[in-house]
PDB file of C-alpha atoms in Angstrom:
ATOM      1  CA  UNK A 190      25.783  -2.664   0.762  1.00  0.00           C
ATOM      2  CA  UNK A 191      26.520  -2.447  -2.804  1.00  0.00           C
ATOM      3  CA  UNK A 192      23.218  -1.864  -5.305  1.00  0.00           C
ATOM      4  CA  UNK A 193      23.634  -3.224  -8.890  1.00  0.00           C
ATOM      5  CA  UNK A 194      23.203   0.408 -11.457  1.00  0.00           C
ATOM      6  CA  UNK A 195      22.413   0.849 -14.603  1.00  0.00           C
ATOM      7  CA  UNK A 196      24.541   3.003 -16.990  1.00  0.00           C
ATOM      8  CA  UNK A 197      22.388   5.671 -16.212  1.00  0.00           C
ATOM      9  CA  UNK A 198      23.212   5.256 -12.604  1.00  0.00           C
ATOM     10  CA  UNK A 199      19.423   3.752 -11.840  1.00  0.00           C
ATOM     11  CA  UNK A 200      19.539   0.794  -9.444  1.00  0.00           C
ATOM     12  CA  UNK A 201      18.511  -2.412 -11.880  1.00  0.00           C
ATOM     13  CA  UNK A 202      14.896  -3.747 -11.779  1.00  0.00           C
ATOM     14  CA  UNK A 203      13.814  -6.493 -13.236  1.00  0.00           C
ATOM     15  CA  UNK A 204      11.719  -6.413 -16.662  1.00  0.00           C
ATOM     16  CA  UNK A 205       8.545  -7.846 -14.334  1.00  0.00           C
ATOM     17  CA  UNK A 206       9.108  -4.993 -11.619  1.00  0.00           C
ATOM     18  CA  UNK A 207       9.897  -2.553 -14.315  1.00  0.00           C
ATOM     19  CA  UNK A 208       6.570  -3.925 -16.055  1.00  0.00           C
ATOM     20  CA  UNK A 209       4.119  -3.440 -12.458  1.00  0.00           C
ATOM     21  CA  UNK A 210       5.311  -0.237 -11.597  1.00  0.00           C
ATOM     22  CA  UNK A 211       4.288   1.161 -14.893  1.00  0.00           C
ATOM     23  CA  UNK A 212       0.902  -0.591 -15.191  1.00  0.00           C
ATOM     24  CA  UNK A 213       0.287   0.267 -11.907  1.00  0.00           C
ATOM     25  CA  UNK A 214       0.942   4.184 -12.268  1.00  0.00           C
ATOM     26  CA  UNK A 215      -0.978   3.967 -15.417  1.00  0.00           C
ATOM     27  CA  UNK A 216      -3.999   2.454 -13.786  1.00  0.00           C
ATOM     28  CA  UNK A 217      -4.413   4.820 -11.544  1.00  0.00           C
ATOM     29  CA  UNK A 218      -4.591   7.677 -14.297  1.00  0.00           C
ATOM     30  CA  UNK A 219      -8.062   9.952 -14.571  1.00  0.00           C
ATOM     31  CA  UNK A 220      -7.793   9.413 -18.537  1.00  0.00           C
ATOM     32  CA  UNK A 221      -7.494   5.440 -18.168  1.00  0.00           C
ATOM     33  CA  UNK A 222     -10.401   5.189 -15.451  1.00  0.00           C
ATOM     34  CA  UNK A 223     -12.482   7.571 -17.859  1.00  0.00           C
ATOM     35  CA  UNK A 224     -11.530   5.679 -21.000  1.00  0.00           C
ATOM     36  CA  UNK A 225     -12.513   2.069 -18.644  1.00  0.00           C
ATOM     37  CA  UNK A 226     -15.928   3.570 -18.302  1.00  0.00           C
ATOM     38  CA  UNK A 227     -16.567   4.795 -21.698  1.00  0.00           C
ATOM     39  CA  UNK A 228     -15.937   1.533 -22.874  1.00  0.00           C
ATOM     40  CA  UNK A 229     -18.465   0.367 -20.150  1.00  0.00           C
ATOM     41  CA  UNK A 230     -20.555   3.158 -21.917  1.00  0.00           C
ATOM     42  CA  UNK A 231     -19.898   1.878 -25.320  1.00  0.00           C
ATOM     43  CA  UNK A 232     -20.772  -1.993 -24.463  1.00  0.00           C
ATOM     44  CA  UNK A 233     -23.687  -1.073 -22.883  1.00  0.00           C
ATOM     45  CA  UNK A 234     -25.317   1.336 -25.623  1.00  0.00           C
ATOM     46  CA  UNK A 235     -24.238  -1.390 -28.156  1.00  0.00           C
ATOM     47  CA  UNK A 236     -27.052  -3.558 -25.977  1.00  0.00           C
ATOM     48  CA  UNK A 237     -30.033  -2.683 -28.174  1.00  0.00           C
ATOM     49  CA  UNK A 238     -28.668  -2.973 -31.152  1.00  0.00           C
ATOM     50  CA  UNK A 239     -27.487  -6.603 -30.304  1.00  0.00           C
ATOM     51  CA  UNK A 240     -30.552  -7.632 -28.657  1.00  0.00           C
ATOM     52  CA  UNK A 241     -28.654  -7.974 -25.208  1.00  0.00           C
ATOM     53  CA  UNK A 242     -27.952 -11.822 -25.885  1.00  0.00           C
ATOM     54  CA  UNK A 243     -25.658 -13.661 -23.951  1.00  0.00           C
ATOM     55  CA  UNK A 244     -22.675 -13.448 -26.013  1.00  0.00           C
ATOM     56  CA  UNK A 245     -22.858  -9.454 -25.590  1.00  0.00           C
ATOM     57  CA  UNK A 246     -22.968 -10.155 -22.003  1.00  0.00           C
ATOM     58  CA  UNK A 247     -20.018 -12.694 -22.125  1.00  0.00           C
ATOM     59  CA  UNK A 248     -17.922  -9.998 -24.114  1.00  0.00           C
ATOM     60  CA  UNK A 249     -17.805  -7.839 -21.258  1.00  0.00           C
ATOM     61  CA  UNK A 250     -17.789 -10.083 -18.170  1.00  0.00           C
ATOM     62  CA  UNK A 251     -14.990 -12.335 -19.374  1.00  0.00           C
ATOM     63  CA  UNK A 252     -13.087  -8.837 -20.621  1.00  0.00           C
ATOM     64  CA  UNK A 253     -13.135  -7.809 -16.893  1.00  0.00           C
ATOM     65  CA  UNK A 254     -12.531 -10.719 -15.364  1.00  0.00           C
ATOM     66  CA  UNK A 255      -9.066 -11.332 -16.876  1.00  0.00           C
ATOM     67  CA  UNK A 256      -8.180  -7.952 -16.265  1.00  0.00           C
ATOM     68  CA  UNK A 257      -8.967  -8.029 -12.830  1.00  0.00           C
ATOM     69  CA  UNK A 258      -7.218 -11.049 -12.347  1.00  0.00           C
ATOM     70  CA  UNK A 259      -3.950  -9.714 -13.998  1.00  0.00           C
ATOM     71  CA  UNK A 260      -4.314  -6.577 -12.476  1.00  0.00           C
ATOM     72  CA  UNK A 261      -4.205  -8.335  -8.577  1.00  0.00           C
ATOM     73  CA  UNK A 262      -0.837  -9.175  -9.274  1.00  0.00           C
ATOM     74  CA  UNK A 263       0.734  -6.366 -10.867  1.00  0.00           C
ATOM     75  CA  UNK A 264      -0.848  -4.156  -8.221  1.00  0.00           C
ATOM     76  CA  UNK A 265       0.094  -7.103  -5.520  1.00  0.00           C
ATOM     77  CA  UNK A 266       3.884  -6.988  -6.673  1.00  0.00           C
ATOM     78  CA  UNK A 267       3.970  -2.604  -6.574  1.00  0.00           C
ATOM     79  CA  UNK A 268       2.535  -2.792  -3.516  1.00  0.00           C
ATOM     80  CA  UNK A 269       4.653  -5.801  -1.729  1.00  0.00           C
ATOM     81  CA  UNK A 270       7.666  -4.007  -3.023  1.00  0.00           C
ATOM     82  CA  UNK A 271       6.634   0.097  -1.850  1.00  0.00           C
ATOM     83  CA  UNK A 272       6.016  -1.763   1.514  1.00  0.00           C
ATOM     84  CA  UNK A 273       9.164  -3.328   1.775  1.00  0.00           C
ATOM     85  CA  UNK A 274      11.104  -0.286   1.099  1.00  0.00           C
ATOM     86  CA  UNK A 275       8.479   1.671   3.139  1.00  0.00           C
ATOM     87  CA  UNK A 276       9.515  -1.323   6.189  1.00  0.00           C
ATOM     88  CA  UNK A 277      13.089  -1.006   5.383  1.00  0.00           C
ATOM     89  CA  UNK A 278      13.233   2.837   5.755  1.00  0.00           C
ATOM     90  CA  UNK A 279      11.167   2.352   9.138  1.00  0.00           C
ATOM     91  CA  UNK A 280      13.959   0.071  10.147  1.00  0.00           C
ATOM     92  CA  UNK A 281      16.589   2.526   9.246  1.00  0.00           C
ATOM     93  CA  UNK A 282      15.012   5.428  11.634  1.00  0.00           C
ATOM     94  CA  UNK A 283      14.746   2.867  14.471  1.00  0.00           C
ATOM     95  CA  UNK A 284      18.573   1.393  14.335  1.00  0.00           C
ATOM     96  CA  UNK A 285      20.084   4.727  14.003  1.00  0.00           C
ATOM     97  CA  UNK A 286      17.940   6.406  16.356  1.00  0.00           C
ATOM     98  CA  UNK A 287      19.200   6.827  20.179  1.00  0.00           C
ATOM     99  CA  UNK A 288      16.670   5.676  22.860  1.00  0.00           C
ATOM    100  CA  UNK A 289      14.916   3.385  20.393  1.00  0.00           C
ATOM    101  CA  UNK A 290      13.369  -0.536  21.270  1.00  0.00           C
ATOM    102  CA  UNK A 291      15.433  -2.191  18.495  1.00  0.00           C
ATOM    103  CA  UNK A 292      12.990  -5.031  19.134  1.00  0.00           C
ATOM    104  CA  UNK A 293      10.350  -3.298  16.831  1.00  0.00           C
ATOM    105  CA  UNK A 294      12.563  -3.885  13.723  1.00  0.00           C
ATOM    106  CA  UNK A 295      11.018  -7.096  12.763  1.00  0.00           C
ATOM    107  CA  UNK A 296       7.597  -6.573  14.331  1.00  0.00           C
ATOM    108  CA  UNK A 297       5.749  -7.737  10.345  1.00  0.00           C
ATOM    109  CA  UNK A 298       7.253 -11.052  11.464  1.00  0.00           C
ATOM    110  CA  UNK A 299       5.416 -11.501  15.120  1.00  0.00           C
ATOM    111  CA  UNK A 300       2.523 -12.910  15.430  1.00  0.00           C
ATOM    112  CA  UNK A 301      -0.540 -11.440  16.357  1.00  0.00           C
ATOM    113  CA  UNK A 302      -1.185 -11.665  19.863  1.00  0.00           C
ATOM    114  CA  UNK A 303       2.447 -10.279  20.291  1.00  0.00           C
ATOM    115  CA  UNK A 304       1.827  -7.109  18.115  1.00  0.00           C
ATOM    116  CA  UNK A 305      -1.415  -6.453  20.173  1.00  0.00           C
ATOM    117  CA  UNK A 306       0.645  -6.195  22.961  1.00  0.00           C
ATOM    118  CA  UNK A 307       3.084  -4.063  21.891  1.00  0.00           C
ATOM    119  CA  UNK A 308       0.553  -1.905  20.564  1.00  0.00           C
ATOM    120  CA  UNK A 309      -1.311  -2.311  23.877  1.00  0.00           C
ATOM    121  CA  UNK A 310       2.084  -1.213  25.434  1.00  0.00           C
ATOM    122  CA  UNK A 311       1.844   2.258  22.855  1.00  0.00           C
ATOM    123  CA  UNK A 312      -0.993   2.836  23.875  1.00  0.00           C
ATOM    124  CA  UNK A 313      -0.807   3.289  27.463  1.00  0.00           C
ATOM    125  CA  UNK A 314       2.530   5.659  26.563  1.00  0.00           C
ATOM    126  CA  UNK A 315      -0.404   7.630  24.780  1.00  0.00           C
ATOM    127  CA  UNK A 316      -2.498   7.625  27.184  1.00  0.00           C
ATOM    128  CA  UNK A 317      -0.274   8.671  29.963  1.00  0.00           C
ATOM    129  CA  UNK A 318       1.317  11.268  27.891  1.00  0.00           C
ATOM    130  CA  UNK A 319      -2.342  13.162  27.305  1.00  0.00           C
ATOM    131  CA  UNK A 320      -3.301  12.671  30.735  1.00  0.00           C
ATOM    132  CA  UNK A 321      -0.191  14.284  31.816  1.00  0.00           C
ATOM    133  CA  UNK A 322      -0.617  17.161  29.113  1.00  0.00           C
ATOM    134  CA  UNK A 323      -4.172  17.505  30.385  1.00  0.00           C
ATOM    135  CA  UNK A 324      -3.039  18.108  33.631  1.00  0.00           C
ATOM    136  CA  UNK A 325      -0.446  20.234  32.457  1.00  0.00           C
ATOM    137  CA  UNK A 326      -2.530  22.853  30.849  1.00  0.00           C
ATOM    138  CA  UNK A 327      -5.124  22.511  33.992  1.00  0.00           C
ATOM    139  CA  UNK A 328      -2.405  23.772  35.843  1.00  0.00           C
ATOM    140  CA  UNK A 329      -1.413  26.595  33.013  1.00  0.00           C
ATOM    141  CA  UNK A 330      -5.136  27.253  33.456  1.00  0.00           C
ATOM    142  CA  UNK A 331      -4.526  27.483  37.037  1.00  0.00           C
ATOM    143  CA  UNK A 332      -1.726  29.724  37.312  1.00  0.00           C
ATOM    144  CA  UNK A 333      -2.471  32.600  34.958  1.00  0.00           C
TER     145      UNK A 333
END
């Protein structure tokens, strides 16, 4: 598997993926949320002064609109990529791992009713395994 590098030796990312992860790490700042809601602050002491027309209103509910709109898809593209990684790393574990059920490397493709069932399956393996350390330690219990 060969990854394309920078000169630095940093695997290439596109200028949009490059873009997202930094807006998206940003976002999520203390300082940019508190700067968001002192200009909320700002906007909404400048009310009086404006006689809290419609345009004053407009200002700030078209401002957060397109942000919120650009900001699904930044967020949308960090996120689709940290879980494909996250689903790739999963997948490692599971091939290399001894003992595994390889068919649970593709499970994001199944469809629903056959995921319930496998988790159904997982969680009767649960459930046997407390019932069994419940009787375990009842017979600790017993014994000392």
């Amino acid at each position: 598997m060969s990854i394309t590098r920078s000169r630095s030796g940093k695997p290439q990312r596109s200028l949009f993926t490059r873009f997202s992860q930094w807006v998206a790490a940003q976002a999520g700042r203390p300082g940019v949320f508190a700067a968001a809601a002192g200009l909320i602050v700002v906007w909404g002491l400048t009310g009086p002064f404006v006689g809290f027309g419609d345009t004053w209103q407009l200002i700030i509910n078209t401002s957060t609109t397109i942000i919120t709109f650009l900001m699904v898809f930044v967020i949308q593209n960090s996120q689709n990529r940290d879980t494909a990684a996250l689903h790739i790393k999963i997948d490692e574990l599971i091939a290399r791992t001894e003992g595994t059920r390889h068919v649970l490397l593709d499970l994001e493709e199944l469809d629903d009713t056959a995921l319930e069932k496998i988790r159904a399956d997982y969680e009767q393996l649960a459930r046997h395994a407390r019932e069994k350390g419940e009787r375990e330690e009842l017979a600790r219990k017993a014994g000392a």
